[in-house]
Coordinates of C-alpha atoms in Angstrom, one line a residue:
M75 CA -3.2 24.5 -76.1
K76 CA -6.7 23.3 -75.2
N77 CA -5.3 20.4 -73.1
T78 CA -2.9 22.7 -71.4
T79 CA -5.6 25.2 -70.5
L80 CA -7.8 22.5 -69.2
A81 CA -5.0 21.1 -67.1
F82 CA -4.3 24.5 -65.7
L83 CA -7.9 25.0 -64.7
F84 CA -7.9 21.7 -62.8
V85 CA -4.8 22.6 -60.8
S86 CA -5.6 26.3 -60.4
P87 CA -7.5 25.8 -57.1
A88 CA -4.5 24.1 -55.5
L89 CA -2.1 26.7 -56.9
L90 CA -4.3 29.5 -55.5
F91 CA -4.5 27.8 -52.1
L92 CA -0.7 27.4 -52.0
L93 CA -0.2 31.0 -53.1
A94 CA -2.5 32.2 -50.3
V95 CA -0.9 30.0 -47.6
L96 CA 2.8 30.3 -48.7
G97 CA 3.1 33.2 -51.0
W98 CA 1.4 35.9 -48.9
P99 CA 3.4 35.2 -45.7
L100 CA 6.6 35.1 -47.7
V101 CA 5.7 38.6 -49.1
Q102 CA 5.0 39.8 -45.6
A103 CA 8.3 38.4 -44.4
V104 CA 10.2 40.3 -47.2
I105 CA 8.4 43.5 -46.3
L106 CA 9.2 43.0 -42.6
S107 CA 12.9 42.4 -43.3
F108 CA 13.1 46.0 -44.6
Q109 CA 11.7 47.4 -41.3
D110 CA 12.9 47.6 -37.7
V111 CA 10.0 45.8 -36.0
G112 CA 10.9 44.4 -32.6
V113 CA 7.7 42.8 -31.3
I114 CA 4.7 41.4 -33.2
G115 CA 2.1 44.1 -33.6
S116 CA 4.4 47.0 -33.0
Q117 CA 5.0 49.7 -35.6
G118 CA 8.2 49.7 -37.6
H119 CA 10.1 52.1 -39.9
Y120 CA 11.7 51.5 -43.2
V121 CA 15.5 50.8 -42.7
G122 CA 16.4 49.6 -46.2
L123 CA 19.1 46.9 -46.3
A124 CA 20.3 47.6 -42.7
N125 CA 19.0 44.3 -41.4
Y126 CA 20.6 42.3 -44.2
A127 CA 23.9 44.1 -43.6
A128 CA 23.7 43.3 -39.9
I129 CA 22.9 39.7 -40.4
L130 CA 25.4 39.0 -43.2
G131 CA 28.0 41.0 -41.4
G132 CA 27.6 39.2 -38.1
A133 CA 29.0 35.8 -37.1
G134 CA 25.8 34.3 -35.7
F135 CA 24.2 33.7 -39.1
W136 CA 27.2 32.0 -40.6
R137 CA 27.7 29.8 -37.6
A138 CA 24.1 28.7 -37.7
L139 CA 24.4 28.1 -41.4
G140 CA 27.5 25.9 -40.8
R141 CA 25.6 23.9 -38.1
S142 CA 22.7 23.5 -40.5
V143 CA 25.0 22.1 -43.2
V144 CA 26.5 19.7 -40.7
W145 CA 23.0 18.8 -39.6
V146 CA 21.8 18.1 -43.1
L147 CA 24.8 16.1 -44.2
G148 CA 24.8 14.0 -41.0
N149 CA 21.1 13.2 -41.5
A150 CA 21.6 12.5 -45.1
V151 CA 24.4 10.0 -44.5
V152 CA 22.8 8.2 -41.5
Q153 CA 19.3 8.1 -43.0
T154 CA 20.5 6.9 -46.4
A155 CA 22.5 4.1 -44.9
L156 CA 19.7 3.0 -42.5
A157 CA 17.0 3.3 -45.2
L158 CA 18.9 1.5 -47.9
A159 CA 19.8 -1.4 -45.6
T160 CA 16.2 -1.6 -44.4
A161 CA 14.8 -1.4 -48.0
L162 CA 17.1 -4.2 -49.2
I163 CA 16.0 -6.4 -46.3
L164 CA 12.3 -5.7 -46.8
N165 CA 12.7 -6.4 -50.6
Q166 CA 13.5 -10.0 -49.8
K167 CA 11.0 -12.8 -49.4
F168 CA 10.7 -14.2 -45.9
P169 CA 7.9 -15.0 -43.5
G170 CA 6.3 -11.9 -42.0
V171 CA 7.7 -9.5 -44.6
R172 CA 4.3 -7.8 -45.2
I173 CA 3.9 -7.2 -41.4
A174 CA 7.5 -5.8 -41.3
R175 CA 6.8 -3.5 -44.2
T176 CA 3.8 -2.1 -42.3
W177 CA 5.3 -1.7 -38.9
V178 CA 8.6 -0.2 -40.0
I179 CA 6.8 3.1 -40.4
L180 CA 5.9 3.1 -36.7
S181 CA 8.7 5.4 -35.6
W182 CA 7.8 7.9 -38.3
I183 CA 4.1 8.2 -37.3
V184 CA 4.8 8.6 -33.6
P185 CA 4.3 12.3 -32.6
T186 CA 7.5 14.3 -32.1
V187 CA 6.8 15.1 -28.4
V188 CA 6.4 11.3 -27.7
V189 CA 9.7 10.7 -29.5
V190 CA 11.5 13.4 -27.5
I191 CA 10.1 12.0 -24.2
I192 CA 11.2 8.4 -25.1
W193 CA 14.8 9.4 -26.1
R194 CA 15.2 11.8 -23.2
W195 CA 14.4 8.9 -20.8
L196 CA 16.6 6.4 -22.7
L197 CA 19.6 8.7 -22.8
S198 CA 19.3 10.2 -19.4
S199 CA 22.5 10.0 -17.4
S200 CA 20.5 9.2 -14.2
G201 CA 17.9 6.5 -14.7
G202 CA 18.1 6.0 -18.5
M203 CA 18.6 2.6 -20.1
I204 CA 21.4 3.4 -22.6
N205 CA 24.1 4.3 -20.1
P206 CA 23.8 1.1 -18.0
L207 CA 23.8 -1.0 -21.2
L208 CA 26.9 0.7 -22.4
I209 CA 28.6 0.3 -19.0
Q210 CA 27.7 -3.4 -18.9
A211 CA 29.1 -3.9 -22.4
G212 CA 32.4 -2.2 -21.4
V213 CA 32.0 0.6 -23.9
I214 CA 32.1 3.3 -21.2
E215 CA 33.1 3.4 -17.6
R216 CA 30.7 5.9 -16.2
P217 CA 27.4 7.5 -17.4
V218 CA 27.7 9.9 -20.3
G219 CA 25.7 13.1 -20.8
F220 CA 24.7 12.8 -24.4
F221 CA 23.4 16.3 -24.6
A222 CA 26.2 17.8 -22.3
T223 CA 29.0 18.6 -24.8
R224 CA 29.0 20.3 -28.2
E225 CA 30.0 17.3 -30.2
S226 CA 27.9 14.7 -28.5
A227 CA 24.8 16.9 -28.6
M228 CA 24.8 17.4 -32.3
T229 CA 25.7 13.7 -33.0
T230 CA 22.9 12.5 -30.7
L231 CA 20.3 14.8 -32.3
I232 CA 21.3 13.6 -35.8
L233 CA 20.9 9.9 -34.7
I234 CA 17.5 10.6 -33.1
N235 CA 16.2 12.5 -36.1
S236 CA 17.5 9.9 -38.5
W237 CA 15.8 7.2 -36.4
R238 CA 12.6 9.1 -36.7
W239 CA 12.8 9.7 -40.5
F240 CA 14.6 6.7 -42.0
P241 CA 11.4 4.5 -42.2
F242 CA 9.8 7.0 -44.6
T243 CA 12.9 7.0 -46.8
A244 CA 13.1 3.2 -46.6
L245 CA 9.6 2.8 -47.9
M246 CA 10.4 5.2 -50.8
M247 CA 13.5 3.2 -51.6
L248 CA 11.5 0.0 -51.4
A249 CA 9.1 1.4 -53.9
G250 CA 12.0 2.0 -56.2
L251 CA 13.4 -1.5 -55.7
T252 CA 10.1 -3.1 -56.6
R253 CA 10.2 -1.4 -60.0
I254 CA 13.5 -3.1 -60.9
P255 CA 12.7 -6.1 -63.1
S256 CA 13.5 -9.4 -61.4
D257 CA 14.6 -10.8 -64.8
L258 CA 17.8 -8.6 -64.5
Y259 CA 18.8 -10.3 -61.2
E260 CA 18.0 -13.7 -62.6
A261 CA 20.1 -13.1 -65.7
A262 CA 23.0 -11.8 -63.5
R263 CA 22.8 -15.0 -61.3
I264 CA 23.0 -17.2 -64.4
D265 CA 26.1 -15.2 -65.5
G266 CA 27.7 -15.9 -62.1
A267 CA 27.4 -12.4 -60.6
G268 CA 27.5 -12.4 -56.8
T269 CA 25.4 -10.4 -54.4
F270 CA 27.8 -7.4 -54.4
Q271 CA 28.1 -7.4 -58.2
R272 CA 24.3 -7.5 -58.6
F273 CA 24.0 -4.6 -56.2
K274 CA 26.7 -2.6 -57.9
R275 CA 25.6 -3.3 -61.5
I276 CA 21.8 -3.4 -61.2
T277 CA 20.4 -2.2 -57.9
W278 CA 22.5 1.0 -57.4
P279 CA 22.3 2.4 -60.9
L280 CA 18.6 1.8 -61.3
L281 CA 17.9 3.2 -57.9
Q282 CA 19.6 6.5 -58.7
P283 CA 16.5 8.4 -59.8
T284 CA 14.8 7.6 -56.5
L285 CA 17.8 8.5 -54.5
L286 CA 18.2 11.9 -56.2
V287 CA 14.5 12.8 -55.5
L288 CA 14.9 11.7 -51.9
G289 CA 18.1 13.6 -51.6
V290 CA 16.4 16.9 -52.7
V291 CA 13.3 16.4 -50.6
G292 CA 15.3 15.1 -47.6
T293 CA 17.6 18.0 -47.7
L294 CA 14.8 20.5 -47.7
L295 CA 13.0 18.7 -44.9
S296 CA 16.1 18.2 -42.7
F297 CA 17.2 21.8 -43.1
N298 CA 13.8 23.1 -41.7
V299 CA 13.6 20.7 -38.7
F300 CA 13.0 22.7 -35.6
D301 CA 10.8 20.7 -33.2
V302 CA 13.3 17.9 -32.4
I303 CA 16.2 20.3 -31.9
W304 CA 14.2 22.7 -29.8
L305 CA 12.5 20.2 -27.6
L306 CA 15.7 18.2 -26.8
T307 CA 18.4 20.9 -26.6
A308 CA 16.8 24.3 -27.4
G309 CA 19.9 25.0 -29.5
G310 CA 22.4 24.2 -26.7
P311 CA 24.8 23.6 -25.1
A312 CA 26.3 27.0 -25.7
G313 CA 24.6 27.2 -29.2
A314 CA 26.2 24.0 -30.4
T315 CA 22.9 22.9 -32.0
Q316 CA 21.6 26.3 -33.0
T317 CA 20.7 25.8 -36.6
L318 CA 19.0 28.4 -38.8
P319 CA 15.4 27.6 -37.8
V320 CA 16.4 27.7 -34.1
L321 CA 18.2 31.1 -34.7
I322 CA 15.1 32.5 -36.4
Y323 CA 12.9 31.5 -33.4
E324 CA 15.3 32.8 -30.8
T325 CA 15.8 36.1 -32.7
A326 CA 12.1 36.7 -33.1
F327 CA 10.6 35.4 -29.8
K328 CA 13.5 35.6 -27.3
G329 CA 15.5 38.5 -28.6
Y330 CA 12.4 40.4 -29.7
R331 CA 14.0 41.4 -33.1
L332 CA 11.2 40.3 -35.5
S333 CA 12.6 42.1 -38.5
E334 CA 16.0 40.5 -38.1
A335 CA 14.3 37.1 -37.8
A336 CA 12.4 37.8 -41.0
T337 CA 15.7 38.7 -42.7
V338 CA 17.2 35.4 -41.7
S339 CA 14.0 33.7 -42.9
V340 CA 14.2 35.4 -46.3
L341 CA 17.9 34.5 -46.7
T342 CA 17.2 30.9 -45.7
S343 CA 14.4 30.7 -48.3
I344 CA 16.7 32.0 -51.0
L345 CA 19.3 29.4 -50.1
L346 CA 16.8 26.6 -50.2
M347 CA 15.1 27.8 -53.4
G348 CA 18.5 28.1 -55.0
F349 CA 19.4 24.5 -53.9
A350 CA 16.1 23.2 -55.2
F351 CA 16.5 24.9 -58.5
L352 CA 20.0 23.6 -59.1
A353 CA 19.1 20.1 -57.9
T354 CA 16.1 20.0 -60.2
R355 CA 18.1 21.2 -63.2
A356 CA 20.7 18.5 -62.4
M357 CA 18.1 15.8 -62.3
T358 CA 16.5 17.0 -65.5
A359 CA 19.8 17.0 -67.3
Q360 CA 20.5 13.5 -66.0
E361 CA 17.2 12.2 -67.2
A362 CA 17.7 13.8 -70.6
A363 CA 21.1 12.1 -70.8
R364 CA 19.5 8.8 -70.3

């Protein structure tokens, strides 16, 4: 009990700071969701659950939620594939591996605005580099507007965001790979196991705890991405990339319905907290089973 109290005293300043920074705005958002405030600073009246009924009864929220799920799943698949391949390569011994491990994080530390400017220029249908390269390779016959159609816009955004974030995930996976004892691989080689068998029987099972943590954290981070989507497409074309964070912004600052935006924020927070709770319970049960 004494050790627990002492530990709580040590972490209490950080907990109080988080409570002030996160808890108080969340409480204010909940209060705002029960009112009919339109513009920041204006007075509102208590309307009960009217905002929740309007949001849950409308199609806009569910469509944005569906796009958010597609966004999260797409990022999860692409980032995991790129990060795992990169981590496996960086876990090998070759000249310059230390430099590669350092510089692989470059795309992650570049500011978002710079990333957006670079990719807008590369993917531009008039003057960009990607379209001419694809035409020369015979993949396409004429320039493609990567942000012009509903399907291509979402796919392009997923690829850009995955390119930005996969180095961070790769370094986390690399840290997990370095904790796997090399004796296991050596014993597997002696027993005649090939590269795929060693990956299937050793690397993948022992990397599962790291992948589960990255899955939870990555899902929460991807779900809340706003800057890349807004700066590249602003939720277009025709709302094809309007995820929940974009819907919240547009409802509050373009539609001037602040209380409805707060309602969507509260519902989104409940969804994410529920996911985090269930994922944490699943990880705890899996650790206990081991």
